GROMACS .gro file of N, CA and C in nm:
model
  186
    1MET      N    1  -1.451   2.095  -0.223
    1MET     CA    2  -1.398   1.968  -0.180
    1MET      C    3  -1.373   1.884  -0.307
    2THR      N    4  -1.257   1.822  -0.311
    2THR     CA    5  -1.222   1.742  -0.428
    2THR      C    6  -1.276   1.600  -0.414
    3ILE      N    7  -1.280   1.531  -0.525
    3ILE     CA    8  -1.326   1.391  -0.524
    3ILE      C    9  -1.234   1.305  -0.439
    4GLU      N   10  -1.106   1.335  -0.440
    4GLU     CA   11  -1.011   1.260  -0.358
    4GLU      C   12  -1.040   1.279  -0.210
    5GLN      N   13  -1.076   1.400  -0.170
    5GLN     CA   14  -1.109   1.426  -0.029
    5GLN      C   15  -1.237   1.353   0.011
    6ILE      N   16  -1.335   1.352  -0.079
    6ILE     CA   17  -1.460   1.283  -0.050
    6ILE      C   18  -1.435   1.133  -0.034
    7ILE      N   19  -1.357   1.076  -0.124
    7ILE     CA   20  -1.326   0.933  -0.115
    7ILE      C   21  -1.250   0.903   0.014
    8LYS      N   22  -1.157   0.990   0.051
    8LYS     CA   23  -1.082   0.971   0.175
    8LYS      C   24  -1.176   0.970   0.295
    9LEU      N   25  -1.271   1.062   0.298
    9LEU     CA   26  -1.366   1.068   0.410
    9LEU      C   27  -1.462   0.949   0.410
   10LEU      N   28  -1.505   0.906   0.292
   10LEU     CA   29  -1.589   0.786   0.284
   10LEU      C   30  -1.515   0.663   0.334
   11ASN      N   31  -1.388   0.652   0.298
   11ASN     CA   32  -1.308   0.539   0.347
   11ASN      C   33  -1.287   0.546   0.498
   12LEU      N   34  -1.272   0.665   0.551
   12LEU     CA   35  -1.259   0.682   0.696
   12LEU      C   36  -1.388   0.636   0.764
   13ASP      N   37  -1.502   0.679   0.711
   13ASP     CA   38  -1.630   0.638   0.767
   13ASP      C   39  -1.646   0.486   0.755
   14LEU      N   40  -1.603   0.431   0.644
   14LEU     CA   41  -1.609   0.286   0.624
   14LEU      C   42  -1.529   0.212   0.730
   15SER      N   43  -1.412   0.264   0.762
   15SER     CA   44  -1.330   0.200   0.866
   15SER      C   45  -1.399   0.207   1.002
   16TRP      N   46  -1.470   0.315   1.030
   16TRP     CA   47  -1.545   0.327   1.157
   16TRP      C   48  -1.660   0.226   1.162
   17GLU      N   49  -1.727   0.208   1.049
   17GLU     CA   50  -1.836   0.110   1.044
   17GLU      C   51  -1.784  -0.030   1.073
   18TYR      N   52  -1.673  -0.067   1.011
   18TYR     CA   53  -1.616  -0.200   1.035
   18TYR      C   54  -1.569  -0.214   1.180
   19ALA      N   55  -1.509  -0.109   1.234
   19ALA     CA   56  -1.463  -0.114   1.374
   19ALA      C   57  -1.581  -0.134   1.468
   20ALA      N   58  -1.690  -0.062   1.443
   20ALA     CA   59  -1.809  -0.076   1.528
   20ALA      C   60  -1.867  -0.216   1.517
   21MET      N   61  -1.871  -0.269   1.395
   21MET     CA   62  -1.923  -0.404   1.374
   21MET      C   63  -1.842  -0.506   1.454
   22ILE      N   64  -1.711  -0.496   1.447
   22ILE     CA   65  -1.624  -0.588   1.520
   22ILE      C   66  -1.645  -0.575   1.670
   23GLN      N   67  -1.659  -0.452   1.718
   23GLN     CA   68  -1.679  -0.431   1.861
   23GLN      C   69  -1.811  -0.490   1.908
   24TYR      N   70  -1.918  -0.472   1.830
   24TYR     CA   71  -2.046  -0.532   1.868
   24TYR      C   72  -2.036  -0.684   1.875
   25ILE      N   73  -1.971  -0.744   1.776
   25ILE     CA   74  -1.956  -0.889   1.775
   25ILE      C   75  -1.872  -0.936   1.893
   26GLN      N   76  -1.763  -0.865   1.919
   26GLN     CA   77  -1.676  -0.901   2.031
   26GLN      C   78  -1.750  -0.892   2.164
   27HIS      N   79  -1.823  -0.784   2.184
   27HIS     CA   80  -1.896  -0.770   2.310
   27HIS      C   81  -2.004  -0.876   2.324
   28ALA      N   82  -2.074  -0.906   2.214
   28ALA     CA   83  -2.177  -1.009   2.220
   28ALA      C   84  -2.116  -1.145   2.254
   29SER      N   85  -1.997  -1.172   2.203
   29SER     CA   86  -1.935  -1.303   2.229
   29SER      C   87  -1.885  -1.317   2.372
   30MET      N   88  -1.869  -1.206   2.441
   30MET     CA   89  -1.821  -1.212   2.579
   30MET      C   90  -1.933  -1.242   2.677
   31LEU      N   91  -2.057  -1.224   2.636
   31LEU     CA   92  -2.171  -1.253   2.723
   31LEU      C   93  -2.212  -1.398   2.702
   32THR      N   94  -2.213  -1.476   2.808
   32THR     CA   95  -2.239  -1.619   2.792
   32THR      C   96  -2.358  -1.671   2.871
   33ALA      N   97  -2.402  -1.601   2.972
   33ALA     CA   98  -2.510  -1.651   3.057
   33ALA      C   99  -2.645  -1.641   2.984
   34PRO      N  100  -2.735  -1.733   3.012
   34PRO     CA  101  -2.865  -1.736   2.943
   34PRO      C  102  -2.946  -1.606   2.957
   35GLN      N  103  -2.930  -1.537   3.067
   35GLN     CA  104  -3.008  -1.414   3.087
   35GLN      C  105  -2.963  -1.301   2.994
   36TYR      N  106  -2.854  -1.322   2.923
   36TYR     CA  107  -2.803  -1.218   2.833
   36TYR      C  108  -2.841  -1.242   2.686
   37VAL      N  109  -2.925  -1.341   2.659
   37VAL     CA  110  -2.959  -1.375   2.521
   37VAL      C  111  -3.015  -1.253   2.447
   38ALA      N  112  -3.104  -1.179   2.509
   38ALA     CA  113  -3.164  -1.062   2.444
   38ALA      C  114  -3.059  -0.957   2.413
   39ILE      N  115  -2.966  -0.938   2.505
   39ILE     CA  116  -2.860  -0.840   2.484
   39ILE      C  117  -2.766  -0.886   2.373
   40ILE      N  118  -2.736  -1.014   2.371
   40ILE     CA  119  -2.651  -1.069   2.265
   40ILE      C  120  -2.717  -1.050   2.129
   41ASP      N  121  -2.846  -1.082   2.121
   41ASP     CA  122  -2.919  -1.067   1.995
   41ASP      C  123  -2.920  -0.922   1.948
   42GLU      N  124  -2.939  -0.831   2.043
   42GLU     CA  125  -2.939  -0.689   2.006
   42GLU      C  126  -2.802  -0.645   1.958
   43GLY      N  127  -2.698  -0.689   2.024
   43GLY     CA  128  -2.562  -0.655   1.982
   43GLY      C  129  -2.532  -0.707   1.842
   44LEU      N  130  -2.575  -0.829   1.815
   44LEU     CA  131  -2.553  -0.887   1.682
   44LEU      C  132  -2.636  -0.816   1.576
   45GLN      N  133  -2.755  -0.768   1.614
   45GLN     CA  134  -2.835  -0.690   1.518
   45GLN      C  135  -2.765  -0.558   1.486
   46HIS      N  136  -2.707  -0.496   1.586
   46HIS     CA  137  -2.631  -0.373   1.563
   46HIS      C  138  -2.513  -0.402   1.470
   47ALA      N  139  -2.448  -0.516   1.488
   47ALA     CA  140  -2.336  -0.553   1.401
   47ALA      C  141  -2.384  -0.569   1.257
   48ARG      N  142  -2.500  -0.631   1.239
   48ARG     CA  143  -2.556  -0.644   1.103
   48ARG      C  144  -2.587  -0.507   1.043
   49ASP      N  145  -2.641  -0.417   1.125
   49ASP     CA  146  -2.670  -0.282   1.079
   49ASP      C  147  -2.543  -0.211   1.034
   50GLU      N  148  -2.438  -0.224   1.113
   50GLU     CA  149  -2.310  -0.161   1.077
   50GLU      C  150  -2.257  -0.219   0.947
   51HIS      N  151  -2.275  -0.351   0.929
   51HIS     CA  152  -2.231  -0.414   0.805
   51HIS      C  153  -2.308  -0.357   0.685
   52GLU      N  154  -2.439  -0.339   0.700
   52GLU     CA  155  -2.519  -0.280   0.593
   52GLU      C  156  -2.470  -0.139   0.561
   53HIS      N  157  -2.439  -0.062   0.663
   53HIS     CA  158  -2.386   0.072   0.641
   53HIS      C  159  -2.255   0.065   0.564
   54ALA      N  160  -2.169  -0.029   0.601
   54ALA     CA  161  -2.039  -0.044   0.535
   54ALA      C  162  -2.057  -0.079   0.388
   55VAL      N  163  -2.151  -0.166   0.358
   55VAL     CA  164  -2.175  -0.205   0.219
   55VAL      C  165  -2.222  -0.083   0.138
   56LYS      N  166  -2.312  -0.005   0.196
   56LYS     CA  167  -2.361   0.115   0.127
   56LYS      C  168  -2.248   0.214   0.102
   57LEU      N  169  -2.162   0.232   0.202
   57LEU     CA  170  -2.048   0.322   0.185
   57LEU      C  171  -1.951   0.272   0.079
   58SER      N  172  -1.924   0.143   0.081
   58SER     CA  173  -1.830   0.089  -0.017
   58SER      C  174  -1.884   0.102  -0.159
   59ASP      N  175  -2.016   0.095  -0.175
   59ASP     CA  176  -2.075   0.117  -0.307
   59ASP      C  177  -2.054   0.260  -0.355
   60LYS      N  178  -2.053   0.355  -0.262
   60LYS     CA  179  -2.032   0.495  -0.298
   60LYS      C  180  -1.885   0.523  -0.333
   61VAL      N  181  -1.794   0.450  -0.272
   61VAL     CA  182  -1.651   0.472  -0.296
   61VAL      C  183  -1.613   0.423  -0.436
   62GLN      N  184  -1.678   0.319  -0.484
   62GLN     CA  185  -1.642   0.262  -0.614
   62GLN      C  186  -1.666   0.358  -0.722
   0.00000   0.00000   0.00000
């Protein structure tokens, strides 16, 4: 596997991480009732986790 192929795959994974982060945030923002606070918090925590993954991947691409 060439370095170009590895970078391409890392960038693909990076795009998936960002997509997942956006989806978690979007879904959390759609829940508005008080009984969903725990679910909202969990969704936002998942979004933070995805962001951390994205940062780690972007460090590897550089």
